[in-house]
Short mmCIF file of C-alpha atoms in Angstrom, two decimals:
data_model
loop_
_atom_site.label_atom_id
_atom_site.label_comp_id
_atom_site.label_asym_id
_atom_site.label_seq_id
_atom_site.Cartn_x
_atom_site.Cartn_y
_atom_site.Cartn_z
CA UNK A 855 0.00 0.00 0.00
CA UNK A 856 1.32 3.45 -0.82
CA UNK A 857 2.49 5.94 1.77
CA UNK A 858 -0.32 8.28 0.71
CA UNK A 859 -3.05 5.74 1.50
CA UNK A 860 -1.36 4.92 4.77
CA UNK A 861 -1.31 8.62 5.58
CA UNK A 862 -5.03 8.88 4.96
CA UNK A 863 -5.85 5.90 7.15
CA UNK A 864 -3.69 6.81 10.13
CA UNK A 865 -4.51 10.51 9.98
CA UNK A 866 -0.93 11.45 10.78
CA UNK A 867 0.03 15.05 10.32
CA UNK A 868 2.87 15.86 8.02
CA UNK A 869 6.37 15.10 9.16
CA UNK A 870 9.92 14.98 7.95
CA UNK A 871 9.66 12.12 5.52
CA UNK A 872 6.57 13.04 3.54
CA UNK A 873 7.19 14.36 0.06
CA UNK A 874 4.91 16.25 -2.30
CA UNK A 875 6.47 15.36 -5.62
CA UNK A 876 2.99 14.65 -6.98
CA UNK A 877 2.24 18.40 -6.61
CA UNK A 878 5.42 19.55 -8.32
CA UNK A 879 5.21 20.74 -11.91
CA UNK A 880 6.95 18.04 -14.03
CA UNK A 881 8.91 20.75 -15.82
CA UNK A 882 10.26 22.02 -12.49
CA UNK A 883 11.15 18.68 -10.97
CA UNK A 884 14.73 18.24 -9.78
CA UNK A 885 16.50 15.28 -11.35
CA UNK A 886 19.21 12.90 -10.22
CA UNK A 887 22.44 12.37 -12.15
CA UNK A 888 20.75 9.74 -14.37
CA UNK A 889 18.00 12.15 -15.42
CA UNK A 890 15.22 10.63 -13.31
CA UNK A 891 13.07 12.75 -10.93
CA UNK A 892 14.32 12.82 -7.36
CA UNK A 893 12.10 11.28 -4.70
CA UNK A 894 11.31 13.01 -2.46
CA UNK A 895 11.61 16.34 -4.25
CA UNK A 896 13.92 18.64 -2.23
CA UNK A 897 13.10 22.24 -1.48
CA UNK A 898 15.43 25.18 -2.18
CA UNK A 899 16.10 25.72 1.52
CA UNK A 900 19.53 25.27 3.08
CA UNK A 901 18.02 23.66 6.20
CA UNK A 902 16.47 20.89 4.11
CA UNK A 903 18.51 17.76 5.03
CA UNK A 904 18.21 16.50 1.46
CA UNK A 905 20.29 19.49 0.35
CA UNK A 906 23.14 18.94 2.81
CA UNK A 907 26.58 17.99 1.57
CA UNK A 908 27.42 14.30 1.04
CA UNK A 909 30.11 14.53 3.73
CA UNK A 910 27.65 15.85 6.35
CA UNK A 911 25.06 13.25 5.40
CA UNK A 912 27.61 10.45 5.69
CA UNK A 913 28.77 11.74 9.09
CA UNK A 914 25.15 11.66 10.30
CA UNK A 915 24.68 8.16 8.87
CA UNK A 916 27.78 6.87 10.68
CA UNK A 917 26.70 8.43 13.97
CA UNK A 918 23.21 6.92 13.75
CA UNK A 919 24.75 3.58 12.77
CA UNK A 920 27.28 3.55 15.59
CA UNK A 921 24.55 4.34 18.12
CA UNK A 922 22.68 1.27 16.85
CA UNK A 923 25.92 -0.70 17.23
CA UNK A 924 27.07 0.31 20.70
CA UNK A 925 23.74 -0.33 22.47
CA UNK A 926 23.37 -4.03 21.55
CA UNK A 927 27.12 -4.49 22.06
CA UNK A 928 26.95 -3.07 25.58
CA UNK A 929 24.04 -5.36 26.44
CA UNK A 930 25.85 -8.49 25.24
CA UNK A 931 29.41 -7.99 26.53
CA UNK A 932 28.37 -9.52 29.87
CA UNK A 933 27.03 -12.71 28.24
CA UNK A 934 30.27 -14.75 28.51
CA UNK A 935 30.50 -13.76 32.19
CA UNK A 936 27.18 -15.15 33.47
CA UNK A 937 28.99 -17.67 35.71
CA UNK A 938 31.12 -15.11 37.65
CA UNK A 939 28.11 -12.73 37.69
CA UNK A 940 26.00 -15.48 39.28
CA UNK A 941 28.71 -16.28 41.82
CA UNK A 942 28.96 -12.61 42.84
CA UNK A 943 25.26 -12.48 43.82
CA UNK A 944 24.78 -16.12 44.88
CA UNK A 945 22.35 -16.94 42.10
CA UNK A 946 22.38 -19.53 39.31
CA UNK A 947 23.81 -18.76 35.83
CA UNK A 948 20.28 -19.19 34.43
CA UNK A 949 19.01 -16.52 36.83
CA UNK A 950 21.94 -14.32 35.82
CA UNK A 951 20.80 -14.54 32.22
CA UNK A 952 17.51 -12.92 33.22
CA UNK A 953 19.28 -9.55 33.11
CA UNK A 954 19.41 -10.01 29.33
CA UNK A 955 15.74 -11.03 29.19
CA UNK A 956 14.72 -7.91 31.16
CA UNK A 957 16.81 -5.77 28.82
CA UNK A 958 15.20 -7.24 25.70
CA UNK A 959 11.63 -6.89 27.00
CA UNK A 960 12.02 -3.21 27.79
CA UNK A 961 14.03 -2.55 24.63
CA UNK A 962 10.94 -3.78 22.78
CA UNK A 963 8.15 -2.08 24.75
CA UNK A 964 9.71 1.10 26.15
CA UNK A 965 10.33 2.88 22.82
CA UNK A 966 6.64 2.52 21.91
CA UNK A 967 5.92 5.12 24.59
CA UNK A 968 8.90 7.36 23.82
CA UNK A 969 9.35 7.42 20.05
CA UNK A 970 6.25 9.54 19.25
CA UNK A 971 8.22 12.51 20.53
CA UNK A 972 10.66 12.10 17.63
CA UNK A 973 8.07 13.37 15.14
CA UNK A 974 7.31 16.44 17.25
CA UNK A 975 10.41 17.54 19.13
CA UNK A 976 12.90 16.10 16.67
CA UNK A 977 15.35 13.22 16.46
CA UNK A 978 18.27 14.97 18.17
CA UNK A 979 16.80 15.51 21.69
CA UNK A 980 15.64 11.91 21.88
CA UNK A 981 18.94 10.52 20.56
CA UNK A 982 20.97 12.51 23.08
CA UNK A 983 18.71 11.65 26.01
CA UNK A 984 18.68 7.94 25.13
CA UNK A 985 22.44 7.76 24.58
CA UNK A 986 23.13 9.52 27.88
CA UNK A 987 20.72 7.22 29.72
CA UNK A 988 22.30 4.13 28.15
CA UNK A 989 25.79 5.20 29.20
CA UNK A 990 24.80 6.17 32.75
CA UNK A 991 22.85 2.96 33.40
CA UNK A 992 25.76 0.79 32.23
CA UNK A 993 28.18 2.63 34.50
CA UNK A 994 25.77 2.37 37.44
CA UNK A 995 25.41 -1.37 36.80
CA UNK A 996 29.18 -1.74 37.01
CA UNK A 997 29.15 -0.38 40.57
CA UNK A 998 25.83 -1.81 41.72
CA UNK A 999 26.15 -3.74 45.02
CA UNK A 1000 22.91 -5.68 44.57
CA UNK A 1001 21.33 -7.94 41.95
CA UNK A 1002 18.09 -5.93 42.11
CA UNK A 1003 20.05 -2.80 41.30
CA UNK A 1004 21.49 -4.39 38.16
CA UNK A 1005 18.01 -5.48 37.02
CA UNK A 1006 16.72 -1.91 37.47
CA UNK A 1007 19.55 -0.55 35.33
CA UNK A 1008 18.68 -3.14 32.65
CA UNK A 1009 15.12 -1.78 32.50
CA UNK A 1010 16.20 1.77 31.67
CA UNK A 1011 19.13 0.62 29.55
CA UNK A 1012 16.72 -1.45 27.45
CA UNK A 1013 14.42 1.52 26.87
CA UNK A 1014 17.35 3.74 25.88
CA UNK A 1015 18.96 1.18 23.58
CA UNK A 1016 15.65 0.37 21.92
CA UNK A 1017 15.12 4.04 21.13
CA UNK A 1018 18.62 4.42 19.65
CA UNK A 1019 18.09 1.37 17.44
CA UNK A 1020 14.63 2.43 16.28
CA UNK A 1021 15.66 6.02 15.45
CA UNK A 1022 18.31 5.00 12.91
CA UNK A 1023 16.05 4.28 9.90
CA UNK A 1024 14.02 7.52 10.28
CA UNK A 1025 17.25 9.54 10.33
CA UNK A 1026 18.45 7.77 7.17
CA UNK A 1027 15.11 8.55 5.51
CA UNK A 1028 15.40 12.21 6.56
CA UNK A 1029 18.68 12.81 4.76
CA UNK A 1030 18.74 10.52 1.71
CA UNK A 1031 16.69 10.23 -1.46
CA UNK A 1032 14.81 7.03 -2.19
CA UNK A 1033 17.35 5.81 -4.75
CA UNK A 1034 20.16 6.15 -2.16
CA UNK A 1035 18.48 4.64 0.88
CA UNK A 1036 19.29 1.01 0.16
CA UNK A 1037 23.04 1.59 0.37
CA UNK A 1038 22.97 3.78 3.46
CA UNK A 1039 20.26 1.73 5.20
CA UNK A 1040 22.60 -1.20 4.59
CA UNK A 1041 25.41 0.58 6.42
CA UNK A 1042 23.07 1.15 9.37
CA UNK A 1043 21.89 -2.48 9.27
CA UNK A 1044 25.50 -3.72 9.22
CA UNK A 1045 26.25 -1.80 12.41
CA UNK A 1046 22.95 -2.72 14.07
CA UNK A 1047 23.41 -6.44 13.39
CA UNK A 1048 27.04 -6.70 14.46
CA UNK A 1049 26.93 -5.10 17.90
CA UNK A 1050 26.00 -8.42 19.50
CA UNK A 1051 28.53 -10.23 17.27
CA UNK A 1052 31.47 -8.09 18.40
CA UNK A 1053 30.46 -8.32 22.07
CA UNK A 1054 31.80 -11.88 22.68
CA UNK A 1055 35.21 -10.79 21.40
CA UNK A 1056 35.32 -8.29 24.26
CA UNK A 1057 33.31 -10.01 26.99
CA UNK A 1058 35.48 -13.10 27.42
CA UNK A 1059 38.86 -11.33 27.83
CA UNK A 1060 37.37 -8.54 29.94
CA UNK A 1061 35.66 -10.94 32.36
CA UNK A 1062 38.67 -13.23 32.54
CA UNK A 1063 41.32 -10.56 33.04
CA UNK A 1064 39.78 -7.60 34.88
CA UNK A 1065 36.41 -8.83 36.18
CA UNK A 1066 32.76 -9.00 35.16
CA UNK A 1067 31.92 -5.50 36.40
CA UNK A 1068 33.97 -3.99 33.60
CA UNK A 1069 31.72 -5.80 31.11
CA UNK A 1070 29.21 -3.10 32.09
CA UNK A 1071 31.68 -0.32 32.83
CA UNK A 1072 33.78 -0.21 29.67
CA UNK A 1073 30.81 -0.10 27.26
CA UNK A 1074 29.18 2.47 29.55
CA UNK A 1075 32.12 4.85 29.41
CA UNK A 1076 32.39 4.37 25.64
CA UNK A 1077 28.68 5.22 25.33
CA UNK A 1078 29.20 8.43 27.34
CA UNK A 1079 32.06 9.38 25.02
CA UNK A 1080 29.86 8.75 22.00
CA UNK A 1081 27.17 10.93 23.58
CA UNK A 1082 29.63 13.82 23.80
CA UNK A 1083 30.54 13.40 20.12
CA UNK A 1084 26.89 13.23 19.05
CA UNK A 1085 26.08 16.33 21.10
CA UNK A 1086 28.63 18.29 19.07
CA UNK A 1087 28.23 16.65 15.63
CA UNK A 1088 24.68 15.43 15.07
CA UNK A 1089 22.27 18.15 13.83
CA UNK A 1090 18.50 17.90 13.84
CA UNK A 1091 17.27 16.06 10.74
CA UNK A 1092 13.49 16.50 11.19
CA UNK A 1093 12.09 18.59 8.34
CA UNK A 1094 8.44 19.12 7.40
CA UNK A 1095 8.08 18.79 3.66
CA UNK A 1096 4.71 20.31 2.79
CA UNK A 1097 2.78 23.32 1.46
CA UNK A 1098 3.43 25.21 4.70
CA UNK A 1099 7.21 24.89 4.34
CA UNK A 1100 7.54 28.03 2.23
CA UNK A 1101 5.90 30.12 5.00
CA UNK A 1102 8.39 28.95 7.64
CA UNK A 1103 11.56 30.82 8.52
CA UNK A 1104 14.70 29.08 7.36
CA UNK A 1105 16.60 27.69 10.32
CA UNK A 1106 20.27 28.65 10.72
CA UNK A 1107 22.71 25.78 11.26
CA UNK A 1108 23.23 26.68 14.91
CA UNK A 1109 19.52 26.19 15.65
CA UNK A 1110 19.80 22.60 14.46
CA UNK A 1111 22.18 21.94 17.39
CA UNK A 1112 20.58 24.11 20.09
CA UNK A 1113 17.01 22.68 20.09
CA UNK A 1114 15.63 26.13 19.29
CA UNK A 1115 13.18 24.89 16.73
CA UNK A 1116 12.09 22.00 14.59
CA UNK A 1117 9.95 22.13 11.50
CA UNK A 1118 7.22 19.85 12.87
CA UNK A 1119 5.33 22.57 14.82
CA UNK A 1120 2.66 20.35 16.31
CA UNK A 1121 1.70 18.76 19.59
CA UNK A 1122 1.85 15.13 20.55
CA UNK A 1123 -1.59 13.56 20.23
CA UNK A 1124 -2.99 10.17 21.20
CA UNK A 1125 -2.71 8.93 17.64
CA UNK A 1126 1.08 9.23 17.92
CA UNK A 1127 1.09 6.50 20.56
CA UNK A 1128 -1.31 4.25 18.65
CA UNK A 1129 0.54 4.75 15.36
CA UNK A 1130 2.75 1.62 15.67
CA UNK A 1131 -0.30 -0.53 16.40
CA UNK A 1132 -2.17 0.98 13.45
CA UNK A 1133 0.76 0.10 11.21
CA UNK A 1134 0.24 -3.55 12.14
CA UNK A 1135 -2.98 -3.48 10.10
CA UNK A 1136 -0.86 -3.27 6.95
CA UNK A 1137 0.45 -6.57 5.63
CA UNK A 1138 3.37 -4.66 4.06
CA UNK A 1139 4.54 -3.97 7.63
CA UNK A 1140 3.27 -7.02 9.52
CA UNK A 1141 4.71 -9.70 7.23
CA UNK A 1142 8.19 -8.10 6.92
CA UNK A 1143 8.23 -7.63 10.72
CA UNK A 1144 7.50 -11.34 11.25
CA UNK A 1145 10.03 -12.26 8.60
CA UNK A 1146 12.73 -10.04 10.09
CA UNK A 1147 12.24 -11.31 13.63
CA UNK A 1148 12.65 -14.93 12.48
CA UNK A 1149 15.73 -14.03 10.44
CA UNK A 1150 17.28 -12.35 13.47
CA UNK A 1151 16.36 -15.21 15.78
CA UNK A 1152 17.69 -18.03 13.60
CA UNK A 1153 20.52 -16.14 11.94
CA UNK A 1154 22.02 -14.53 15.04
CA UNK A 1155 20.29 -15.06 18.41
CA UNK A 1156 20.16 -18.85 18.10
CA UNK A 1157 23.94 -19.08 17.67
CA UNK A 1158 24.60 -16.65 20.54
CA UNK A 1159 22.18 -18.37 22.91
CA UNK A 1160 23.41 -21.93 22.35
CA UNK A 1161 27.03 -21.46 21.24
CA UNK A 1162 28.59 -21.19 24.70
CA UNK A 1163 27.24 -24.64 25.60
CA UNK A 1164 27.77 -26.25 22.19
CA UNK A 1165 31.39 -25.22 21.71
CA UNK A 1166 32.43 -25.80 25.32
CA UNK A 1167 30.83 -29.22 25.82
CA UNK A 1168 31.15 -30.65 22.31
CA UNK A 1169 34.38 -29.10 21.05
CA UNK A 1170 36.08 -28.23 24.37
CA UNK A 1171 36.54 -24.52 23.62
CA UNK A 1172 37.68 -22.04 26.27
CA UNK A 1173 35.71 -18.86 26.99
CA UNK A 1174 37.93 -16.79 24.68
CA UNK A 1175 37.77 -19.39 21.91
CA UNK A 1176 33.99 -19.50 22.21
CA UNK A 1177 33.89 -15.72 21.93
CA UNK A 1178 35.96 -15.87 18.75
CA UNK A 1179 33.76 -18.43 17.01
CA UNK A 1180 30.58 -16.61 18.03
CA UNK A 1181 31.96 -13.40 16.55
CA UNK A 1182 34.21 -13.85 13.53
CA UNK A 1183 31.98 -16.07 11.31
CA UNK A 1184 28.95 -13.87 11.98
CA UNK A 1185 30.80 -10.63 11.29
CA UNK A 1186 32.36 -12.00 8.09
CA UNK A 1187 28.97 -13.24 6.89
CA UNK A 1188 27.37 -9.85 7.56
CA UNK A 1189 30.15 -8.03 5.71
CA UNK A 1190 29.82 -10.29 2.66
CA UNK A 1191 26.04 -9.98 2.72
CA UNK A 1192 26.08 -6.19 2.86
CA UNK A 1193 28.71 -6.00 0.13
CA UNK A 1194 26.05 -7.34 -2.22
CA UNK A 1195 22.85 -5.95 -0.67
CA UNK A 1196 22.57 -2.17 -0.29
CA UNK A 1197 23.90 -1.07 -3.67
CA UNK A 1198 22.09 -3.97 -5.36
CA UNK A 1199 18.60 -3.03 -4.14
CA UNK A 1200 19.24 0.59 -5.16
CA UNK A 1201 20.21 -0.76 -8.58
CA UNK A 1202 16.94 -2.72 -8.74
CA UNK A 1203 15.02 0.51 -8.06
CA UNK A 1204 16.98 2.32 -10.79
CA UNK A 1205 16.42 -0.42 -13.39
CA UNK A 1206 12.69 -0.45 -12.66
CA UNK A 1207 12.52 3.34 -12.98
CA UNK A 1208 14.28 3.26 -16.35
CA UNK A 1209 11.73 0.77 -17.67
CA UNK A 1210 8.63 2.45 -16.18
CA UNK A 1211 8.91 6.20 -16.80
CA UNK A 1212 10.74 7.03 -13.58
CA UNK A 1213 8.44 5.12 -11.18
CA UNK A 1214 10.27 3.77 -8.13
CA UNK A 1215 7.97 1.30 -6.33
CA UNK A 1216 9.44 -0.15 -3.11
CA UNK A 1217 8.47 -3.65 -4.29
CA UNK A 1218 11.35 -3.59 -6.79
CA UNK A 1219 13.72 -4.09 -3.84
CA UNK A 1220 12.13 -7.41 -2.86
CA UNK A 1221 13.76 -9.34 -5.69
CA UNK A 1222 16.97 -9.32 -3.63
CA UNK A 1223 15.33 -11.54 -1.00
CA UNK A 1224 16.23 -14.60 -3.04
CA UNK A 1225 19.74 -14.22 -1.61
CA UNK A 1226 18.26 -14.45 1.89
CA UNK A 1227 17.69 -18.17 1.25
CA UNK A 1228 21.30 -18.52 2.37
CA UNK A 1229 20.05 -17.97 5.94
CA UNK A 1230 18.17 -21.29 6.36
CA UNK A 1231 20.82 -23.05 4.26
CA UNK A 1232 23.59 -21.87 6.57
CA UNK A 1233 21.61 -22.68 9.71
CA UNK A 1234 20.99 -26.22 8.44
CA UNK A 1235 24.70 -26.66 7.64
CA UNK A 1236 25.57 -25.52 11.16
CA UNK A 1237 23.12 -27.93 12.77
CA UNK A 1238 24.17 -30.91 10.63
CA UNK A 1239 27.86 -30.32 11.40
CA UNK A 1240 27.19 -30.10 15.15
CA UNK A 1241 25.04 -33.24 15.13
CA UNK A 1242 27.94 -35.06 13.41
CA UNK A 1243 30.62 -33.53 15.62
CA UNK A 1244 32.34 -36.88 16.09
CA UNK A 1245 33.20 -37.02 12.40
CA UNK A 1246 33.37 -33.30 11.48
CA UNK A 1247 35.35 -30.41 12.95
CA UNK A 1248 34.08 -27.07 14.19
CA UNK A 1249 35.10 -25.48 10.87
CA UNK A 1250 31.93 -26.73 9.15
CA UNK A 1251 29.66 -25.19 11.78
CA UNK A 1252 31.58 -21.92 11.52
CA UNK A 1253 31.04 -21.87 7.76
CA UNK A 1254 27.34 -22.54 8.37
CA UNK A 1255 27.08 -19.52 10.65
CA UNK A 1256 28.86 -17.31 8.13
CA UNK A 1257 26.60 -18.44 5.27
CA UNK A 1258 23.49 -17.89 7.43
CA UNK A 1259 24.60 -14.36 8.21
CA UNK A 1260 25.06 -13.49 4.54
CA UNK A 1261 21.34 -14.16 4.17
CA UNK A 1262 20.53 -12.46 7.47
CA UNK A 1263 22.23 -9.22 6.41
CA UNK A 1264 20.49 -9.21 3.03
CA UNK A 1265 17.09 -9.72 4.68
CA UNK A 1266 17.68 -6.90 7.17
CA UNK A 1267 18.69 -4.35 4.54
CA UNK A 1268 15.84 -5.28 2.19
CA UNK A 1269 12.97 -5.25 4.71
CA UNK A 1270 14.02 -1.99 6.39
CA UNK A 1271 14.51 -0.22 3.06
CA UNK A 1272 11.27 -1.63 1.65
CA UNK A 1273 9.04 -0.70 4.59
CA UNK A 1274 10.44 2.78 5.10
CA UNK A 1275 9.97 3.42 1.37
CA UNK A 1276 6.37 2.18 1.56
CA UNK A 1277 5.47 4.36 4.55
CA UNK A 1278 7.72 7.38 4.46
CA UNK A 1279 5.50 9.54 6.73
CA UNK A 1280 5.38 6.72 9.29
CA UNK A 1281 9.03 5.63 9.27
CA UNK A 1282 9.30 6.14 13.05
CA UNK A 1283 6.24 3.95 13.66
CA UNK A 1284 7.48 1.28 11.24
CA UNK A 1285 10.86 1.24 12.98
CA UNK A 1286 9.15 0.97 16.36
CA UNK A 1287 7.20 -2.07 15.13
CA UNK A 1288 10.36 -3.75 13.86
CA UNK A 1289 12.14 -2.93 17.12
CA UNK A 1290 9.28 -4.49 19.12
CA UNK A 1291 9.25 -7.72 17.12
CA UNK A 1292 13.05 -7.86 17.08
CA UNK A 1293 13.54 -7.71 20.84
CA UNK A 1294 10.47 -9.63 22.02
CA UNK A 1295 11.17 -12.69 19.89
CA UNK A 1296 14.90 -12.50 20.63
CA UNK A 1297 14.08 -12.48 24.33
CA UNK A 1298 11.89 -15.59 23.99
CA UNK A 1299 14.51 -17.47 21.96
CA UNK A 1300 17.39 -16.56 24.30
CA UNK A 1301 15.28 -17.40 27.37
CA UNK A 1302 14.19 -20.86 26.23
CA UNK A 1303 17.24 -21.88 24.19
#
């Protein structure tokens, strides 16, 4: 369903991602370098994010991507240290793992109540507040004297991390044209997927050499440093693209850092909070959300949740060796997958537009999902190799994980780019839905696995 019909059904007021190219005189349309009309059509204003320099846009993309990387990484660094964590508070390792379950539940549900502010007060205030909260709660957890105190920090850390993850796609949509989003959404997806894959590389050595508390502390201090960088380098990207834009005063660059104004100029209403649930009535959101959560669960979470047992008991790996095998194959697979995903789905959009008078339907991106079949293929290879561990080495299972993550990365890039293209005015709500499905199902899989 088109973004226009979605706009009519939800009744959302105009926000940063809505374009009005259908009202632009064809003779006055701005074109891309291939001669096709740009979508959305940019204004002539300097404060329009679509008109910013490529260097500034890329800097914003990297900041949004790293924020989506550091949050999941910080939550997972402690995973290899559940045994010493349990010993410190006289609980079982299974009970220690509940801190991850609490984090995932609130990372899924908390942003549903917070993200509506992003369409009214802007992306920047929410990003800064969430990043600061994530850093502070990790540092507090590192010094917490009680188990209950750690669980409380996981509640607020989950809300903050969920917001940072969910705000990435709307920011990408704010600053890039439709024909560019696949590539840059892929960069964001690569960072978002690999936070939990890098974490085992750090968690094992940190817990073994300097103690489990630093598994919270080090990521927390890094997050605070990132917050300081973002405070100085990430401008507001919210921009209202509508008939009223010409009547609004152009914002100087300094205002985009000082919270003096946004271009939304509206109040939060009840429909903002029900928006994510309304989006579930669209199959073009619901089915990709289900698909993405299963890809994440069986392409990433399954390996992380079971790997520590599998590789210790079956192959006799140490903690550090387990961290290596739960990181390197997954990271390599994601890198290979993204090398052929983002630019390819942008190319699919371009080829369709050349054949159909400049039309760029989001569905053209879906052809790339054939490559996502590598996900179940790789997972099957991994399982078969483990079940025949007496006659096959760990190398086969590692290759299976890498192959699965090629498909996982392709699926992530395609579904995020497709859904945000379908529902440009509701990109925040779509991202909130994906974030909810992502963390809830991951929590169930990690809890029961």
